[in-house]
Amino acid sequence: MNPIKVIVAGPRGKMGSEALRMIEKDQSFELVACIDRKNDGVKVKDIEGLPSLDARIYTDAENCLASVEADVLVDLTTPENGYKHTKLAIENKIRPVVGTTGFTEEQLDELSALCKEREIGCVIAPNFAVGAVLMMQFSKWAAKHFPDVEIIEKHHDQKLDAPSGTAIKTAQLIKEEREAHKQGHQDEDETIEGARGAEFDGMRIHSMRLPGLVAHQEVIFGGLGQTLTIKHDSINRESFMSGVKLASERVMDLDVLVYGLEHLLD
């Protein structure tokens, strides 16, 4: 079987460089190009700290996606660039696998419609760590029995969006299983605005940003005389690569947009 030809957007980022290392080690993938905001025309192997791969770097995403023969675009950039790259990839019949969070519902709807029109698959995952996906699914199940819940997500201090896409996705899944209601005392008073975190469907989401963290989340349920905590920790970014690999393989057989890695797990 021929290897899956991959373009990586964001190769110098922490997630992007980890994806390059995964591709270098796995013979089922072949890196054919990268999209970066600088180093146009330079080969990946000539960038300090990146794997010894011959693929060329493009600064013009439109030119790259229109001219390079590829099967999959792995995008691990920012919401703004991720949306632009995803749309261009679909238009050029390249299947996007996107780990960028922060897409709006309108953008997701637009991309989904474009996938159906072009009959091409796309995977957008708030989190590529399989353990994090299981944590979200377990939380959805627990919400049937513990409707009072708060989410605490912790990430490195260079993360741009808050709350995280994983926290939002977790809250959306929980919402499907519980009736919305205000938590805490009915006369509760925030003496410092924001102390109780963001409110979503009555539950609370708290975001922490500190150096030394990677990606961590606790979903804490409370009931009469008991609490239940479902927790996941990504110790390093290698934890996300099993999900990137799975999505890059499975997207080859899709003709619709799939939001969430859980839909790809057996």
PDB file of C-alpha atoms in Angstrom:
ATOM      1  CA  MET A   1       0.000   0.000   0.000  1.00  0.00           C
ATOM      2  CA  ASN A   2       1.284   3.446  -0.902  1.00  0.00           C
ATOM      3  CA  PRO A   3       1.983   5.796   2.009  1.00  0.00           C
ATOM      4  CA  ILE A   4      -0.480   8.585   2.790  1.00  0.00           C
ATOM      5  CA  LYS A   5       0.945  11.842   1.422  1.00  0.00           C
ATOM      6  CA  VAL A   6       0.762  14.520   4.128  1.00  0.00           C
ATOM      7  CA  ILE A   7       1.150  18.291   4.261  1.00  0.00           C
ATOM      8  CA  VAL A   8       1.745  19.710   7.751  1.00  0.00           C
ATOM      9  CA  ALA A   9       0.754  23.293   8.588  1.00  0.00           C
ATOM     10  CA  GLY A  10       2.652  24.779  11.519  1.00  0.00           C
ATOM     11  CA  PRO A  11       5.815  22.624  11.395  1.00  0.00           C
ATOM     12  CA  ARG A  12       7.834  24.742  13.833  1.00  0.00           C
ATOM     13  CA  GLY A  13       5.170  24.722  16.540  1.00  0.00           C
ATOM     14  CA  LYS A  14       5.301  22.281  19.417  1.00  0.00           C
ATOM     15  CA  MET A  15       2.460  20.181  18.039  1.00  0.00           C
ATOM     16  CA  GLY A  16       3.540  20.534  14.415  1.00  0.00           C
ATOM     17  CA  SER A  17       7.121  19.448  15.069  1.00  0.00           C
ATOM     18  CA  GLU A  18       5.821  16.454  17.033  1.00  0.00           C
ATOM     19  CA  ALA A  19       3.667  15.517  14.037  1.00  0.00           C
ATOM     20  CA  LEU A  20       6.760  15.660  11.818  1.00  0.00           C
ATOM     21  CA  ARG A  21       8.573  13.271  14.144  1.00  0.00           C
ATOM     22  CA  MET A  22       5.597  10.905  14.052  1.00  0.00           C
ATOM     23  CA  ILE A  23       5.586  10.963  10.233  1.00  0.00           C
ATOM     24  CA  GLU A  24       9.358  10.396  10.122  1.00  0.00           C
ATOM     25  CA  LYS A  25       9.007   7.206  12.199  1.00  0.00           C
ATOM     26  CA  ASP A  26       5.907   5.797  10.470  1.00  0.00           C
ATOM     27  CA  GLN A  27       6.336   4.309   6.988  1.00  0.00           C
ATOM     28  CA  SER A  28       2.598   4.533   6.316  1.00  0.00           C
ATOM     29  CA  PHE A  29       3.020   8.331   5.936  1.00  0.00           C
ATOM     30  CA  GLU A  30       5.082  10.502   3.618  1.00  0.00           C
ATOM     31  CA  LEU A  31       5.629  14.216   4.238  1.00  0.00           C
ATOM     32  CA  VAL A  32       5.288  16.042   0.914  1.00  0.00           C
ATOM     33  CA  ALA A  33       5.225  19.700   2.062  1.00  0.00           C
ATOM     34  CA  CYS A  34       4.798  22.078   4.982  1.00  0.00           C
ATOM     35  CA  ILE A  35       2.998  25.401   5.326  1.00  0.00           C
ATOM     36  CA  ASP A  36       4.748  27.978   7.508  1.00  0.00           C
ATOM     37  CA  ARG A  37       4.730  31.743   7.828  1.00  0.00           C
ATOM     38  CA  LYS A  38       8.448  31.915   6.983  1.00  0.00           C
ATOM     39  CA  ASN A  39      11.284  29.821   5.436  1.00  0.00           C
ATOM     40  CA  ASP A  40       9.694  29.719   1.974  1.00  0.00           C
ATOM     41  CA  GLY A  41      11.495  27.229  -0.294  1.00  0.00           C
ATOM     42  CA  VAL A  42      13.601  25.815   2.526  1.00  0.00           C
ATOM     43  CA  LYS A  43      13.550  22.077   3.195  1.00  0.00           C
ATOM     44  CA  VAL A  44      12.378  20.784   6.559  1.00  0.00           C
ATOM     45  CA  LYS A  45      15.739  19.112   7.227  1.00  0.00           C
ATOM     46  CA  ASP A  46      17.474  22.485   6.974  1.00  0.00           C
ATOM     47  CA  ILE A  47      15.519  23.941   9.909  1.00  0.00           C
ATOM     48  CA  GLU A  48      17.289  23.470  13.224  1.00  0.00           C
ATOM     49  CA  GLY A  49      15.409  21.163  15.580  1.00  0.00           C
ATOM     50  CA  LEU A  50      13.197  19.582  12.903  1.00  0.00           C
ATOM     51  CA  PRO A  51      13.494  16.013  11.551  1.00  0.00           C
ATOM     52  CA  SER A  52      15.668  15.180   8.539  1.00  0.00           C
ATOM     53  CA  LEU A  53      12.914  15.288   5.917  1.00  0.00           C
ATOM     54  CA  ASP A  54      13.234  16.552   2.338  1.00  0.00           C
ATOM     55  CA  ALA A  55       9.796  18.180   2.051  1.00  0.00           C
ATOM     56  CA  ARG A  56       9.698  21.826   0.969  1.00  0.00           C
ATOM     57  CA  ILE A  57       8.219  24.612   3.083  1.00  0.00           C
ATOM     58  CA  TYR A  58       5.687  27.008   1.529  1.00  0.00           C
ATOM     59  CA  THR A  59       4.631  30.361   2.973  1.00  0.00           C
ATOM     60  CA  ASP A  60       1.759  30.653   0.477  1.00  0.00           C
ATOM     61  CA  ALA A  61      -0.856  28.142   1.641  1.00  0.00           C
ATOM     62  CA  GLU A  62      -3.006  28.574  -1.459  1.00  0.00           C
ATOM     63  CA  ASN A  63      -0.048  27.828  -3.759  1.00  0.00           C
ATOM     64  CA  CYS A  64       0.984  24.808  -1.660  1.00  0.00           C
ATOM     65  CA  LEU A  65      -2.455  23.211  -1.522  1.00  0.00           C
ATOM     66  CA  ALA A  66      -3.116  23.841  -5.224  1.00  0.00           C
ATOM     67  CA  SER A  67       0.240  22.602  -6.540  1.00  0.00           C
ATOM     68  CA  VAL A  68       1.368  19.775  -4.238  1.00  0.00           C
ATOM     69  CA  GLU A  69      -0.057  16.281  -4.716  1.00  0.00           C
ATOM     70  CA  ALA A  70      -1.268  15.270  -1.252  1.00  0.00           C
ATOM     71  CA  ASP A  71      -3.907  13.168   0.475  1.00  0.00           C
ATOM     72  CA  VAL A  72      -4.122  14.818   3.886  1.00  0.00           C
ATOM     73  CA  LEU A  73      -3.475  18.229   5.435  1.00  0.00           C
ATOM     74  CA  VAL A  74      -2.573  18.068   9.128  1.00  0.00           C
ATOM     75  CA  ASP A  75      -3.215  21.544  10.520  1.00  0.00           C
ATOM     76  CA  LEU A  76      -1.995  22.400  14.015  1.00  0.00           C
ATOM     77  CA  THR A  77      -1.931  26.200  13.808  1.00  0.00           C
ATOM     78  CA  THR A  78      -4.336  28.906  14.994  1.00  0.00           C
ATOM     79  CA  PRO A  79      -8.134  29.206  14.602  1.00  0.00           C
ATOM     80  CA  GLU A  80      -7.797  31.930  11.939  1.00  0.00           C
ATOM     81  CA  ASN A  81      -5.204  30.108   9.841  1.00  0.00           C
ATOM     82  CA  GLY A  82      -6.723  26.698  10.561  1.00  0.00           C
ATOM     83  CA  TYR A  83     -10.065  27.759   9.101  1.00  0.00           C
ATOM     84  CA  LYS A  84      -8.408  29.270   6.020  1.00  0.00           C
ATOM     85  CA  HIS A  85      -6.204  26.206   5.449  1.00  0.00           C
ATOM     86  CA  THR A  86      -9.085  23.770   5.986  1.00  0.00           C
ATOM     87  CA  LYS A  87     -11.299  25.513   3.461  1.00  0.00           C
ATOM     88  CA  LEU A  88      -8.497  25.685   0.873  1.00  0.00           C
ATOM     89  CA  ALA A  89      -7.665  22.009   1.398  1.00  0.00           C
ATOM     90  CA  ILE A  90     -11.264  20.868   0.874  1.00  0.00           C
ATOM     91  CA  GLU A  91     -11.511  23.004  -2.273  1.00  0.00           C
ATOM     92  CA  ASN A  92      -8.360  21.266  -3.563  1.00  0.00           C
ATOM     93  CA  LYS A  93      -9.619  17.752  -2.661  1.00  0.00           C
ATOM     94  CA  ILE A  94      -7.104  17.343   0.172  1.00  0.00           C
ATOM     95  CA  ARG A  95      -8.557  15.877   3.364  1.00  0.00           C
ATOM     96  CA  PRO A  96      -7.987  18.092   6.434  1.00  0.00           C
ATOM     97  CA  VAL A  97      -7.125  16.704   9.866  1.00  0.00           C
ATOM     98  CA  VAL A  98      -7.333  19.676  12.177  1.00  0.00           C
ATOM     99  CA  GLY A  99      -6.259  19.999  15.796  1.00  0.00           C
ATOM    100  CA  THR A 100      -6.912  23.722  15.994  1.00  0.00           C
ATOM    101  CA  THR A 101      -9.668  24.746  18.403  1.00  0.00           C
ATOM    102  CA  GLY A 102     -11.747  27.907  18.366  1.00  0.00           C
ATOM    103  CA  PHE A 103     -13.844  27.432  15.212  1.00  0.00           C
ATOM    104  CA  THR A 104     -17.272  29.064  15.396  1.00  0.00           C
ATOM    105  CA  GLU A 105     -20.473  27.115  14.772  1.00  0.00           C
ATOM    106  CA  GLU A 106     -20.918  29.092  11.551  1.00  0.00           C
ATOM    107  CA  GLN A 107     -17.457  28.098  10.334  1.00  0.00           C
ATOM    108  CA  LEU A 108     -18.063  24.436  11.175  1.00  0.00           C
ATOM    109  CA  ASP A 109     -21.391  24.515   9.325  1.00  0.00           C
ATOM    110  CA  GLU A 110     -19.754  26.113   6.288  1.00  0.00           C
ATOM    111  CA  LEU A 111     -16.911  23.585   6.218  1.00  0.00           C
ATOM    112  CA  SER A 112     -19.335  20.695   6.700  1.00  0.00           C
ATOM    113  CA  ALA A 113     -21.435  21.866   3.749  1.00  0.00           C
ATOM    114  CA  LEU A 114     -18.297  22.209   1.615  1.00  0.00           C
ATOM    115  CA  CYS A 115     -17.230  18.647   2.494  1.00  0.00           C
ATOM    116  CA  LYS A 116     -20.621  17.309   1.405  1.00  0.00           C
ATOM    117  CA  GLU A 117     -20.465  19.318  -1.801  1.00  0.00           C
ATOM    118  CA  ARG A 118     -16.954  18.056  -2.672  1.00  0.00           C
ATOM    119  CA  GLU A 119     -17.605  14.581  -1.194  1.00  0.00           C
ATOM    120  CA  ILE A 120     -14.423  14.682   0.818  1.00  0.00           C
ATOM    121  CA  GLY A 121     -13.669  13.833   4.436  1.00  0.00           C
ATOM    122  CA  CYS A 122     -12.453  16.150   7.174  1.00  0.00           C
ATOM    123  CA  VAL A 123     -11.691  15.534  10.855  1.00  0.00           C
ATOM    124  CA  ILE A 124     -11.661  18.404  13.359  1.00  0.00           C
ATOM    125  CA  ALA A 125     -10.771  17.304  16.871  1.00  0.00           C
ATOM    126  CA  PRO A 126     -10.658  19.524  19.962  1.00  0.00           C
ATOM    127  CA  ASN A 127      -8.249  16.964  21.422  1.00  0.00           C
ATOM    128  CA  PHE A 128      -6.240  14.215  19.745  1.00  0.00           C
ATOM    129  CA  ALA A 129      -5.292  12.408  22.967  1.00  0.00           C
ATOM    130  CA  VAL A 130      -7.333   9.198  23.112  1.00  0.00           C
ATOM    131  CA  GLY A 131      -7.412   9.382  26.921  1.00  0.00           C
ATOM    132  CA  ALA A 132      -8.928  12.867  26.755  1.00  0.00           C
ATOM    133  CA  VAL A 133     -11.610  11.637  24.362  1.00  0.00           C
ATOM    134  CA  LEU A 134     -12.473   8.825  26.774  1.00  0.00           C
ATOM    135  CA  MET A 135     -12.569  11.349  29.629  1.00  0.00           C
ATOM    136  CA  MET A 136     -15.172  13.353  27.694  1.00  0.00           C
ATOM    137  CA  GLN A 137     -17.262  10.271  26.964  1.00  0.00           C
ATOM    138  CA  PHE A 138     -17.119   9.083  30.580  1.00  0.00           C
ATOM    139  CA  SER A 139     -18.203  12.570  31.679  1.00  0.00           C
ATOM    140  CA  LYS A 140     -21.206  12.466  29.385  1.00  0.00           C
ATOM    141  CA  TRP A 141     -22.236   9.137  30.895  1.00  0.00           C
ATOM    142  CA  ALA A 142     -21.708  10.353  34.466  1.00  0.00           C
ATOM    143  CA  ALA A 143     -23.859  13.441  33.864  1.00  0.00           C
ATOM    144  CA  LYS A 144     -26.943  11.221  33.664  1.00  0.00           C
ATOM    145  CA  HIS A 145     -26.487  10.476  37.363  1.00  0.00           C
ATOM    146  CA  PHE A 146     -24.610  13.591  38.596  1.00  0.00           C
ATOM    147  CA  PRO A 147     -26.166  16.713  37.046  1.00  0.00           C
ATOM    148  CA  ASP A 148     -24.119  19.150  39.184  1.00  0.00           C
ATOM    149  CA  VAL A 149     -20.696  19.539  37.602  1.00  0.00           C
ATOM    150  CA  GLU A 150     -17.798  21.933  37.152  1.00  0.00           C
ATOM    151  CA  ILE A 151     -14.888  21.701  34.704  1.00  0.00           C
ATOM    152  CA  ILE A 152     -11.325  22.784  35.458  1.00  0.00           C
ATOM    153  CA  GLU A 153      -8.965  22.878  32.482  1.00  0.00           C
ATOM    154  CA  LYS A 154      -5.249  23.675  32.779  1.00  0.00           C
ATOM    155  CA  HIS A 155      -2.893  24.498  29.921  1.00  0.00           C
ATOM    156  CA  HIS A 156       0.482  26.059  29.188  1.00  0.00           C
ATOM    157  CA  ASP A 157       0.631  29.845  29.261  1.00  0.00           C
ATOM    158  CA  GLN A 158       1.072  30.190  25.473  1.00  0.00           C
ATOM    159  CA  LYS A 159      -2.389  28.825  24.678  1.00  0.00           C
ATOM    160  CA  LEU A 160      -4.491  31.488  22.955  1.00  0.00           C
ATOM    161  CA  ASP A 161      -8.088  30.401  23.573  1.00  0.00           C
ATOM    162  CA  ALA A 162      -9.930  30.002  26.869  1.00  0.00           C
ATOM    163  CA  PRO A 163     -11.754  27.900  27.732  1.00  0.00           C
ATOM    164  CA  SER A 164     -10.085  25.143  25.754  1.00  0.00           C
ATOM    165  CA  GLY A 165     -11.838  23.360  22.922  1.00  0.00           C
ATOM    166  CA  THR A 166     -11.772  20.200  25.016  1.00  0.00           C
ATOM    167  CA  ALA A 167     -13.571  21.915  27.896  1.00  0.00           C
ATOM    168  CA  ILE A 168     -16.209  23.322  25.557  1.00  0.00           C
ATOM    169  CA  LYS A 169     -16.697  19.948  23.882  1.00  0.00           C
ATOM    170  CA  THR A 170     -16.986  18.278  27.307  1.00  0.00           C
ATOM    171  CA  ALA A 171     -19.616  20.797  28.392  1.00  0.00           C
ATOM    172  CA  GLN A 172     -21.557  20.276  25.159  1.00  0.00           C
ATOM    173  CA  LEU A 173     -21.596  16.507  25.704  1.00  0.00           C
ATOM    174  CA  ILE A 174     -22.718  16.932  29.322  1.00  0.00           C
ATOM    175  CA  LYS A 175     -25.445  19.330  28.191  1.00  0.00           C
ATOM    176  CA  GLU A 176     -26.961  16.507  26.137  1.00  0.00           C
ATOM    177  CA  GLU A 177     -27.522  14.464  29.320  1.00  0.00           C
ATOM    178  CA  ARG A 178     -28.652  17.005  31.947  1.00  0.00           C
ATOM    179  CA  GLU A 179     -31.303  19.659  32.343  1.00  0.00           C
ATOM    180  CA  ALA A 180     -29.882  23.164  32.496  1.00  0.00           C
ATOM    181  CA  HIS A 181     -29.975  24.632  35.986  1.00  0.00           C
ATOM    182  CA  LYS A 182     -28.119  27.239  38.004  1.00  0.00           C
ATOM    183  CA  GLN A 183     -25.531  25.736  40.342  1.00  0.00           C
ATOM    184  CA  GLY A 184     -24.532  27.146  43.722  1.00  0.00           C
ATOM    185  CA  HIS A 185     -26.567  29.244  46.124  1.00  0.00           C
ATOM    186  CA  GLN A 186     -29.413  31.218  44.551  1.00  0.00           C
ATOM    187  CA  ASP A 187     -28.119  34.385  46.247  1.00  0.00           C
ATOM    188  CA  GLU A 188     -24.485  33.757  45.363  1.00  0.00           C
ATOM    189  CA  ASP A 189     -22.431  36.963  44.999  1.00  0.00           C
ATOM    190  CA  GLU A 190     -19.199  37.172  42.985  1.00  0.00           C
ATOM    191  CA  THR A 191     -17.253  39.768  44.942  1.00  0.00           C
ATOM    192  CA  ILE A 192     -14.566  39.557  42.241  1.00  0.00           C
ATOM    193  CA  GLU A 193     -16.034  39.161  38.746  1.00  0.00           C
ATOM    194  CA  GLY A 194     -15.118  35.846  37.180  1.00  0.00           C
ATOM    195  CA  ALA A 195     -14.361  34.069  40.459  1.00  0.00           C
ATOM    196  CA  ARG A 196     -16.936  31.390  39.665  1.00  0.00           C
ATOM    197  CA  GLY A 197     -15.620  30.852  36.148  1.00  0.00           C
ATOM    198  CA  ALA A 198     -17.466  30.964  32.833  1.00  0.00           C
ATOM    199  CA  GLU A 199     -21.078  29.791  32.802  1.00  0.00           C
ATOM    200  CA  PHE A 200     -22.272  27.264  30.218  1.00  0.00           C
ATOM    201  CA  ASP A 201     -25.803  25.887  30.490  1.00  0.00           C
ATOM    202  CA  GLY A 202     -25.659  26.457  34.247  1.00  0.00           C
ATOM    203  CA  MET A 203     -22.369  24.599  34.808  1.00  0.00           C
ATOM    204  CA  ARG A 204     -19.056  26.376  35.416  1.00  0.00           C
ATOM    205  CA  ILE A 205     -15.799  26.160  33.438  1.00  0.00           C
ATOM    206  CA  HIS A 206     -12.503  27.343  34.958  1.00  0.00           C
ATOM    207  CA  SER A 207      -9.321  27.936  32.928  1.00  0.00           C
ATOM    208  CA  MET A 208      -5.760  27.936  34.284  1.00  0.00           C
ATOM    209  CA  ARG A 209      -2.705  29.050  32.269  1.00  0.00           C
ATOM    210  CA  LEU A 210       0.735  28.382  33.742  1.00  0.00           C
ATOM    211  CA  PRO A 211       4.226  27.552  32.465  1.00  0.00           C
ATOM    212  CA  GLY A 212       5.091  23.905  33.018  1.00  0.00           C
ATOM    213  CA  LEU A 213       1.626  22.650  32.109  1.00  0.00           C
ATOM    214  CA  VAL A 214       0.785  20.881  28.844  1.00  0.00           C
ATOM    215  CA  ALA A 215      -2.919  19.913  28.742  1.00  0.00           C
ATOM    216  CA  HIS A 216      -4.960  18.773  31.743  1.00  0.00           C
ATOM    217  CA  GLN A 217      -8.649  18.600  32.626  1.00  0.00           C
ATOM    218  CA  GLU A 218     -10.755  17.603  35.607  1.00  0.00           C
ATOM    219  CA  VAL A 219     -14.523  17.155  35.455  1.00  0.00           C
ATOM    220  CA  ILE A 220     -15.870  17.214  38.994  1.00  0.00           C
ATOM    221  CA  PHE A 221     -19.378  15.967  39.744  1.00  0.00           C
ATOM    222  CA  GLY A 222     -21.117  16.508  43.077  1.00  0.00           C
ATOM    223  CA  GLY A 223     -23.972  14.555  44.635  1.00  0.00           C
ATOM    224  CA  LEU A 224     -25.413  13.873  48.062  1.00  0.00           C
ATOM    225  CA  GLY A 225     -22.504  12.834  50.282  1.00  0.00           C
ATOM    226  CA  GLN A 226     -20.125  12.129  47.374  1.00  0.00           C
ATOM    227  CA  THR A 227     -18.086  13.566  44.540  1.00  0.00           C
ATOM    228  CA  LEU A 228     -16.785  11.995  41.357  1.00  0.00           C
ATOM    229  CA  THR A 229     -13.709  13.327  39.546  1.00  0.00           C
ATOM    230  CA  ILE A 230     -12.802  12.273  36.001  1.00  0.00           C
ATOM    231  CA  LYS A 231      -9.322  13.503  35.153  1.00  0.00           C
ATOM    232  CA  HIS A 232      -6.950  13.373  32.202  1.00  0.00           C
ATOM    233  CA  ASP A 233      -3.350  14.625  31.911  1.00  0.00           C
ATOM    234  CA  SER A 234      -1.225  14.980  28.800  1.00  0.00           C
ATOM    235  CA  ILE A 235       2.336  14.897  30.117  1.00  0.00           C
ATOM    236  CA  ASN A 236       3.847  15.731  26.728  1.00  0.00           C
ATOM    237  CA  ARG A 237       2.683  16.378  23.183  1.00  0.00           C
ATOM    238  CA  GLU A 238       3.533  12.877  22.037  1.00  0.00           C
ATOM    239  CA  SER A 239       0.246  11.920  23.736  1.00  0.00           C
ATOM    240  CA  PHE A 240      -1.661  13.566  20.870  1.00  0.00           C
ATOM    241  CA  MET A 241       0.066  11.699  18.045  1.00  0.00           C
ATOM    242  CA  SER A 242      -1.885   8.426  18.280  1.00  0.00           C
ATOM    243  CA  GLY A 243      -5.026  10.469  17.585  1.00  0.00           C
ATOM    244  CA  VAL A 244      -3.403  12.386  14.709  1.00  0.00           C
ATOM    245  CA  LYS A 245      -2.331   9.063  13.172  1.00  0.00           C
ATOM    246  CA  LEU A 246      -5.791   7.529  13.619  1.00  0.00           C
ATOM    247  CA  ALA A 247      -7.561  10.560  12.137  1.00  0.00           C
ATOM    248  CA  SER A 248      -5.144  10.747   9.182  1.00  0.00           C
ATOM    249  CA  GLU A 249      -5.841   7.114   8.361  1.00  0.00           C
ATOM    250  CA  ARG A 250      -9.610   7.178   8.882  1.00  0.00           C
ATOM    251  CA  VAL A 251     -10.207  10.453   7.028  1.00  0.00           C
ATOM    252  CA  MET A 252      -9.218   8.653   3.804  1.00  0.00           C
ATOM    253  CA  ASP A 253     -12.509   6.713   3.976  1.00  0.00           C
ATOM    254  CA  LEU A 254     -14.769   9.647   4.912  1.00  0.00           C
ATOM    255  CA  ASP A 255     -16.870  11.911   2.703  1.00  0.00           C
ATOM    256  CA  VAL A 256     -18.209  14.204   5.461  1.00  0.00           C
ATOM    257  CA  LEU A 257     -16.843  16.416   8.208  1.00  0.00           C
ATOM    258  CA  VAL A 258     -16.437  14.665  11.554  1.00  0.00           C
ATOM    259  CA  TYR A 259     -16.115  16.842  14.671  1.00  0.00           C
ATOM    260  CA  GLY A 260     -14.541  14.969  17.560  1.00  0.00           C
ATOM    261  CA  LEU A 261     -12.171  12.012  17.643  1.00  0.00           C
ATOM    262  CA  GLU A 262     -14.733   9.946  19.582  1.00  0.00           C
ATOM    263  CA  HIS A 263     -16.622   9.319  16.335  1.00  0.00           C
ATOM    264  CA  LEU A 264     -13.602   7.448  14.971  1.00  0.00           C
ATOM    265  CA  LEU A 265     -13.108   5.136  17.946  1.00  0.00           C
ATOM    266  CA  ASP A 266     -14.561   1.643  17.683  1.00  0.00           C
TER     267      ASP A 266
END
